[in-house]
PDB file of C-alpha atoms in Angstrom:
ATOM      1  CA  UNK A 158       0.000   0.000   0.000  1.00 45.00           C
ATOM      2  CA  UNK A 159       1.503   3.313  -1.066  1.00 50.00           C
ATOM      3  CA  UNK A 160       1.954   5.856   1.698  1.00 53.00           C
ATOM      4  CA  UNK A 161       0.483   9.255   0.774  1.00 47.00           C
ATOM      5  CA  UNK A 162       2.304  12.497   1.184  1.00 49.00           C
ATOM      6  CA  UNK A 163       1.359  14.165   4.443  1.00 50.00           C
ATOM      7  CA  UNK A 164       0.379  17.790   4.337  1.00 45.00           C
ATOM      8  CA  UNK A 165      -1.008  20.186   6.895  1.00 41.00           C
ATOM      9  CA  UNK A 166      -4.679  20.960   6.474  1.00 42.00           C
ATOM     10  CA  UNK A 167      -7.070  23.535   7.856  1.00 43.00           C
ATOM     11  CA  UNK A 168      -5.699  25.449  10.850  1.00 55.00           C
ATOM     12  CA  UNK A 169      -2.289  23.901  10.072  1.00 80.00           C
ATOM     13  CA  UNK A 170      -3.237  20.776  11.990  1.00 93.00           C
ATOM     14  CA  UNK A 171      -1.394  17.518  11.821  1.00 86.00           C
ATOM     15  CA  UNK A 172      -0.841  15.092  10.380  1.00 98.00           C
ATOM     16  CA  UNK A 173      -0.760  12.706  13.349  1.00 98.00           C
ATOM     17  CA  UNK A 174       1.335   9.544  13.072  1.00 98.00           C
ATOM     18  CA  UNK A 175       0.675   6.791  15.613  1.00 98.00           C
ATOM     19  CA  UNK A 176       2.963   3.759  15.820  1.00 98.00           C
ATOM     20  CA  UNK A 177       3.113   0.600  17.836  1.00 98.00           C
ATOM     21  CA  UNK A 178       6.317   0.008  19.776  1.00 98.00           C
ATOM     22  CA  UNK A 179       9.058  -2.317  18.585  1.00 98.00           C
ATOM     23  CA  UNK A 180       9.467  -5.943  19.643  1.00 97.00           C
ATOM     24  CA  UNK A 181       9.766  -6.236  23.430  1.00 97.00           C
ATOM     25  CA  UNK A 182      12.544  -8.170  25.143  1.00 96.00           C
ATOM     26  CA  UNK A 183      10.010 -10.280  27.034  1.00 96.00           C
ATOM     27  CA  UNK A 184       8.558 -12.789  24.564  1.00 94.00           C
ATOM     28  CA  UNK A 185       4.854 -13.540  24.996  1.00 94.00           C
ATOM     29  CA  UNK A 186       5.198 -16.723  22.926  1.00 94.00           C
ATOM     30  CA  UNK A 187       7.904 -18.213  25.147  1.00 93.00           C
ATOM     31  CA  UNK A 188       7.362 -20.544  28.081  1.00 89.00           C
ATOM     32  CA  UNK A 189       7.029 -21.600  30.728  1.00 95.00           C
ATOM     33  CA  UNK A 190       3.292 -21.924  31.129  1.00 97.00           C
ATOM     34  CA  UNK A 191       1.947 -19.761  33.921  1.00 98.00           C
ATOM     35  CA  UNK A 192      -0.874 -19.748  36.431  1.00 98.00           C
ATOM     36  CA  UNK A 193      -3.071 -16.659  36.472  1.00 98.00           C
ATOM     37  CA  UNK A 194      -1.121 -15.333  39.471  1.00 97.00           C
ATOM     38  CA  UNK A 195       2.185 -15.926  37.699  1.00 98.00           C
ATOM     39  CA  UNK A 196       0.825 -14.218  34.596  1.00 98.00           C
ATOM     40  CA  UNK A 197       0.040 -11.094  36.634  1.00 97.00           C
ATOM     41  CA  UNK A 198       3.709 -10.988  37.654  1.00 97.00           C
ATOM     42  CA  UNK A 199       4.744 -11.604  34.039  1.00 97.00           C
ATOM     43  CA  UNK A 200       2.579  -8.702  32.850  1.00 97.00           C
ATOM     44  CA  UNK A 201       4.124  -6.378  35.446  1.00 97.00           C
ATOM     45  CA  UNK A 202       7.585  -7.312  34.142  1.00 97.00           C
ATOM     46  CA  UNK A 203       6.434  -6.853  30.546  1.00 97.00           C
ATOM     47  CA  UNK A 204       5.065  -3.388  31.328  1.00 97.00           C
ATOM     48  CA  UNK A 205       8.368  -2.360  32.917  1.00 97.00           C
ATOM     49  CA  UNK A 206      10.536  -3.974  30.258  1.00 97.00           C
ATOM     50  CA  UNK A 207      12.623  -2.696  27.373  1.00 98.00           C
ATOM     51  CA  UNK A 208      12.784  -3.525  23.689  1.00 98.00           C
ATOM     52  CA  UNK A 209      14.598  -6.621  22.509  1.00 97.00           C
ATOM     53  CA  UNK A 210      18.280  -6.155  21.756  1.00 95.00           C
ATOM     54  CA  UNK A 211      19.291  -4.745  18.370  1.00 90.00           C
ATOM     55  CA  UNK A 212      15.838  -3.343  17.558  1.00 92.00           C
ATOM     56  CA  UNK A 213      16.105  -0.774  14.770  1.00 96.00           C
ATOM     57  CA  UNK A 214      13.308   1.489  13.625  1.00 98.00           C
ATOM     58  CA  UNK A 215      12.285   0.844   9.998  1.00 98.00           C
ATOM     59  CA  UNK A 216      13.392   3.506   7.521  1.00 98.00           C
ATOM     60  CA  UNK A 217       9.777   4.001   6.444  1.00 98.00           C
ATOM     61  CA  UNK A 218       8.772   5.068   9.951  1.00 98.00           C
ATOM     62  CA  UNK A 219      11.867   7.209  10.465  1.00 98.00           C
ATOM     63  CA  UNK A 220      11.229   9.033   7.220  1.00 98.00           C
ATOM     64  CA  UNK A 221       7.557   9.594   8.090  1.00 98.00           C
ATOM     65  CA  UNK A 222       8.333  11.211  11.457  1.00 98.00           C
ATOM     66  CA  UNK A 223      11.627  12.934  10.676  1.00 98.00           C
ATOM     67  CA  UNK A 224      10.013  16.365  10.512  1.00 97.00           C
ATOM     68  CA  UNK A 225       7.618  15.905  13.443  1.00 98.00           C
ATOM     69  CA  UNK A 226       7.012  19.068  15.430  1.00 98.00           C
ATOM     70  CA  UNK A 227       5.817  17.154  18.505  1.00 98.00           C
ATOM     71  CA  UNK A 228       6.825  13.658  19.648  1.00 98.00           C
ATOM     72  CA  UNK A 229       5.039  11.687  22.353  1.00 98.00           C
ATOM     73  CA  UNK A 230       5.645   8.296  23.927  1.00 98.00           C
ATOM     74  CA  UNK A 231       3.670   6.502  26.583  1.00 98.00           C
ATOM     75  CA  UNK A 232       4.988   6.138  30.102  1.00 98.00           C
ATOM     76  CA  UNK A 233       6.396   2.678  29.279  1.00 98.00           C
ATOM     77  CA  UNK A 234      10.057   2.080  28.468  1.00 98.00           C
ATOM     78  CA  UNK A 235       9.379   0.056  25.317  1.00 98.00           C
ATOM     79  CA  UNK A 236       7.407   2.940  23.813  1.00 98.00           C
ATOM     80  CA  UNK A 237       9.992   5.502  24.878  1.00 98.00           C
ATOM     81  CA  UNK A 238      12.802   3.513  23.265  1.00 98.00           C
ATOM     82  CA  UNK A 239      10.695   3.188  20.133  1.00 98.00           C
ATOM     83  CA  UNK A 240      10.261   6.957  19.912  1.00 98.00           C
ATOM     84  CA  UNK A 241      13.982   7.516  20.522  1.00 98.00           C
ATOM     85  CA  UNK A 242      14.922   5.188  17.664  1.00 98.00           C
ATOM     86  CA  UNK A 243      12.233   6.351  15.257  1.00 98.00           C
ATOM     87  CA  UNK A 244      12.757  10.077  15.900  1.00 98.00           C
ATOM     88  CA  UNK A 245      16.383  10.502  17.016  1.00 98.00           C
ATOM     89  CA  UNK A 246      17.286  14.005  18.083  1.00 96.00           C
ATOM     90  CA  UNK A 247      13.706  15.022  18.875  1.00 98.00           C
ATOM     91  CA  UNK A 248      12.523  16.073  22.303  1.00 98.00           C
ATOM     92  CA  UNK A 249      10.107  13.379  23.484  1.00 98.00           C
ATOM     93  CA  UNK A 250       7.269  13.919  25.944  1.00 98.00           C
ATOM     94  CA  UNK A 251       6.495  10.831  28.043  1.00 98.00           C
ATOM     95  CA  UNK A 252       2.850  10.679  29.044  1.00 98.00           C
ATOM     96  CA  UNK A 253       1.051   7.795  30.799  1.00 98.00           C
ATOM     97  CA  UNK A 254      -2.221   8.867  29.165  1.00 98.00           C
ATOM     98  CA  UNK A 255      -0.938   6.818  26.199  1.00 98.00           C
ATOM     99  CA  UNK A 256      -0.134   3.647  28.221  1.00 98.00           C
ATOM    100  CA  UNK A 257      -1.442   0.277  27.116  1.00 98.00           C
ATOM    101  CA  UNK A 258      -4.858  -0.859  28.291  1.00 98.00           C
ATOM    102  CA  UNK A 259      -4.484  -3.369  31.145  1.00 97.00           C
ATOM    103  CA  UNK A 260      -4.664  -7.146  30.834  1.00 97.00           C
ATOM    104  CA  UNK A 261      -6.154  -8.542  34.056  1.00 98.00           C
ATOM    105  CA  UNK A 262      -6.287 -12.348  33.786  1.00 98.00           C
ATOM    106  CA  UNK A 263      -9.450 -14.293  34.580  1.00 97.00           C
ATOM    107  CA  UNK A 264      -9.200 -16.142  37.887  1.00 97.00           C
ATOM    108  CA  UNK A 265      -8.847 -19.690  36.573  1.00 97.00           C
ATOM    109  CA  UNK A 266      -7.370 -21.971  39.237  1.00 96.00           C
ATOM    110  CA  UNK A 267      -5.517 -25.111  38.335  1.00 96.00           C
ATOM    111  CA  UNK A 268      -4.607 -24.187  34.748  1.00 98.00           C
ATOM    112  CA  UNK A 269      -1.422 -22.872  33.173  1.00 98.00           C
ATOM    113  CA  UNK A 270      -1.048 -21.175  29.796  1.00 98.00           C
ATOM    114  CA  UNK A 271       1.590 -19.371  27.789  1.00 98.00           C
ATOM    115  CA  UNK A 272       1.548 -15.577  28.188  1.00 98.00           C
ATOM    116  CA  UNK A 273       0.169 -15.146  24.662  1.00 97.00           C
ATOM    117  CA  UNK A 274      -2.879 -17.242  25.628  1.00 98.00           C
ATOM    118  CA  UNK A 275      -3.403 -15.304  28.849  1.00 98.00           C
ATOM    119  CA  UNK A 276      -3.206 -12.110  26.788  1.00 98.00           C
ATOM    120  CA  UNK A 277      -6.178 -13.211  24.698  1.00 98.00           C
ATOM    121  CA  UNK A 278      -8.193 -14.419  27.672  1.00 98.00           C
ATOM    122  CA  UNK A 279      -7.416 -11.303  29.695  1.00 98.00           C
ATOM    123  CA  UNK A 280      -8.416  -8.954  26.892  1.00 98.00           C
ATOM    124  CA  UNK A 281     -11.694 -10.785  26.385  1.00 98.00           C
ATOM    125  CA  UNK A 282     -12.723 -10.673  30.039  1.00 98.00           C
ATOM    126  CA  UNK A 283     -11.505  -7.092  30.461  1.00 98.00           C
ATOM    127  CA  UNK A 284     -13.735  -5.983  27.594  1.00 98.00           C
ATOM    128  CA  UNK A 285     -16.606  -7.634  29.448  1.00 97.00           C
ATOM    129  CA  UNK A 286     -16.012  -5.778  32.700  1.00 97.00           C
ATOM    130  CA  UNK A 287     -13.320  -7.811  34.517  1.00 97.00           C
ATOM    131  CA  UNK A 288     -10.721  -5.410  35.921  1.00 97.00           C
ATOM    132  CA  UNK A 289      -9.428  -6.952  39.180  1.00 93.00           C
ATOM    133  CA  UNK A 290      -7.929  -3.964  41.007  1.00 91.00           C
ATOM    134  CA  UNK A 291      -6.906  -2.118  37.843  1.00 95.00           C
ATOM    135  CA  UNK A 292      -8.312   0.242  35.225  1.00 98.00           C
ATOM    136  CA  UNK A 293     -11.773  -0.619  33.914  1.00 98.00           C
ATOM    137  CA  UNK A 294     -12.666  -0.606  30.234  1.00 98.00           C
ATOM    138  CA  UNK A 295     -14.872   2.446  30.858  1.00 98.00           C
ATOM    139  CA  UNK A 296     -11.982   4.335  32.442  1.00 98.00           C
ATOM    140  CA  UNK A 297      -9.634   3.297  29.622  1.00 98.00           C
ATOM    141  CA  UNK A 298     -12.092   4.556  27.004  1.00 98.00           C
ATOM    142  CA  UNK A 299     -12.208   7.903  28.769  1.00 98.00           C
ATOM    143  CA  UNK A 300      -8.412   7.921  28.844  1.00 98.00           C
ATOM    144  CA  UNK A 301      -8.376   7.227  25.104  1.00 98.00           C
ATOM    145  CA  UNK A 302     -10.662  10.218  24.581  1.00 98.00           C
ATOM    146  CA  UNK A 303      -8.315  12.352  26.687  1.00 98.00           C
ATOM    147  CA  UNK A 304      -5.325  11.042  24.733  1.00 98.00           C
ATOM    148  CA  UNK A 305      -6.954  11.848  21.387  1.00 98.00           C
ATOM    149  CA  UNK A 306      -7.707  15.359  22.623  1.00 98.00           C
ATOM    150  CA  UNK A 307      -4.040  15.711  23.605  1.00 98.00           C
ATOM    151  CA  UNK A 308      -2.923  14.741  20.098  1.00 98.00           C
ATOM    152  CA  UNK A 309      -5.544  17.007  18.524  1.00 98.00           C
ATOM    153  CA  UNK A 310      -4.347  19.978  20.549  1.00 97.00           C
ATOM    154  CA  UNK A 311      -0.682  19.252  19.795  1.00 98.00           C
ATOM    155  CA  UNK A 312      -1.402  19.083  16.063  1.00 98.00           C
ATOM    156  CA  UNK A 313      -1.747  22.867  15.966  1.00 96.00           C
ATOM    157  CA  UNK A 314       2.067  22.932  16.093  1.00 97.00           C
ATOM    158  CA  UNK A 315       2.366  20.711  12.997  1.00 97.00           C
ATOM    159  CA  UNK A 316       3.118  17.028  12.517  1.00 98.00           C
ATOM    160  CA  UNK A 317       2.697  14.884  15.644  1.00 98.00           C
ATOM    161  CA  UNK A 318       4.250  11.475  16.277  1.00 98.00           C
ATOM    162  CA  UNK A 319       3.126   9.091  19.033  1.00 99.00           C
ATOM    163  CA  UNK A 320       4.852   5.824  19.947  1.00 99.00           C
ATOM    164  CA  UNK A 321       2.400   3.750  21.966  1.00 98.00           C
ATOM    165  CA  UNK A 322       0.763   0.316  22.125  1.00 98.00           C
ATOM    166  CA  UNK A 323      -1.248  -2.068  20.003  1.00 97.00           C
ATOM    167  CA  UNK A 324      -4.568  -2.194  21.817  1.00 98.00           C
ATOM    168  CA  UNK A 325      -4.566   1.377  23.077  1.00 98.00           C
ATOM    169  CA  UNK A 326      -3.825   2.604  19.553  1.00 98.00           C
ATOM    170  CA  UNK A 327      -6.999   0.800  18.468  1.00 98.00           C
ATOM    171  CA  UNK A 328      -8.906   2.594  21.196  1.00 98.00           C
ATOM    172  CA  UNK A 329      -7.581   5.906  19.898  1.00 98.00           C
ATOM    173  CA  UNK A 330      -8.986   5.400  16.402  1.00 98.00           C
ATOM    174  CA  UNK A 331     -12.688   6.113  17.081  1.00 98.00           C
ATOM    175  CA  UNK A 332     -11.761   8.985  19.376  1.00 98.00           C
ATOM    176  CA  UNK A 333      -9.635  10.628  16.688  1.00 98.00           C
ATOM    177  CA  UNK A 334     -12.416  10.064  14.179  1.00 97.00           C
ATOM    178  CA  UNK A 335     -14.866  11.903  16.448  1.00 97.00           C
ATOM    179  CA  UNK A 336     -12.504  14.871  16.464  1.00 97.00           C
ATOM    180  CA  UNK A 337     -12.393  15.000  12.657  1.00 96.00           C
ATOM    181  CA  UNK A 338      -9.359  12.847  11.863  1.00 97.00           C
ATOM    182  CA  UNK A 339      -9.282  10.387   8.964  1.00 97.00           C
ATOM    183  CA  UNK A 340      -6.821   7.516   8.618  1.00 97.00           C
ATOM    184  CA  UNK A 341      -5.077   8.037   5.269  1.00 97.00           C
ATOM    185  CA  UNK A 342      -2.417   5.347   5.665  1.00 98.00           C
ATOM    186  CA  UNK A 343      -2.912   2.055   7.510  1.00 98.00           C
ATOM    187  CA  UNK A 344       0.275   0.138   8.161  1.00 97.00           C
ATOM    188  CA  UNK A 345      -1.335  -2.600  10.253  1.00 96.00           C
ATOM    189  CA  UNK A 346      -0.748  -3.690  13.837  1.00 95.00           C
ATOM    190  CA  UNK A 347       2.645  -5.410  13.909  1.00 97.00           C
ATOM    191  CA  UNK A 348       5.635  -4.121  15.863  1.00 98.00           C
ATOM    192  CA  UNK A 349       6.894  -0.797  14.471  1.00 98.00           C
ATOM    193  CA  UNK A 350       3.768  -0.425  12.310  1.00 98.00           C
ATOM    194  CA  UNK A 351       2.092   2.962  12.045  1.00 98.00           C
ATOM    195  CA  UNK A 352      -0.963   4.834  10.822  1.00 98.00           C
ATOM    196  CA  UNK A 353      -1.266   8.368   9.503  1.00 98.00           C
ATOM    197  CA  UNK A 354      -4.256  10.558  10.301  1.00 98.00           C
ATOM    198  CA  UNK A 355      -5.202  13.758   8.466  1.00 97.00           C
ATOM    199  CA  UNK A 356      -7.555  16.372   9.848  1.00 96.00           C
ATOM    200  CA  UNK A 357     -10.810  17.023   8.008  1.00 88.00           C
ATOM    201  CA  UNK A 358     -12.444  20.167   9.330  1.00 76.00           C
ATOM    202  CA  UNK A 359     -16.235  19.940   9.344  1.00 63.00           C
TER     203      UNK A 359
END
């Protein structure tokens, strides 16, 4: 899919470029199998962890964000390292409003799964109201609205780049749309992937 040229539109807003972080050091596909309690500990380590060694930002992403006026990363190290490697030399604002949505596991005694399986189960039950002692889906949706408003406001300065997380980036999409943003390039959801949004004033 060809990536369109990005140009500022009405009020000199945007574009906004939102990427997923690079590949983390902690591998969700690796063993051992974990109980739900062990998975909670694994997720805490994942949230605090860095990118895998020798991760390099793709040239396509670096070229897209090279002239960004504003660069954001979430409060997580893997997103911050992604922004540093994709936009070297830029000042980067770290903001937990862009953090990943939580993954509270269902309380399933007596079973053990790989982290990637717990990820799927946890996302499913979280979307249906299971939060344990963490952020609810309702609260996360409000945070996504706040995050979109932050990007919208920053776009008055020109091109904006955000390095964040797979699921939370999905939550941003409808919120950006409500504010008048249209996705003009969709690079998918893999590590280092990105989307470009252009502002369409009503």
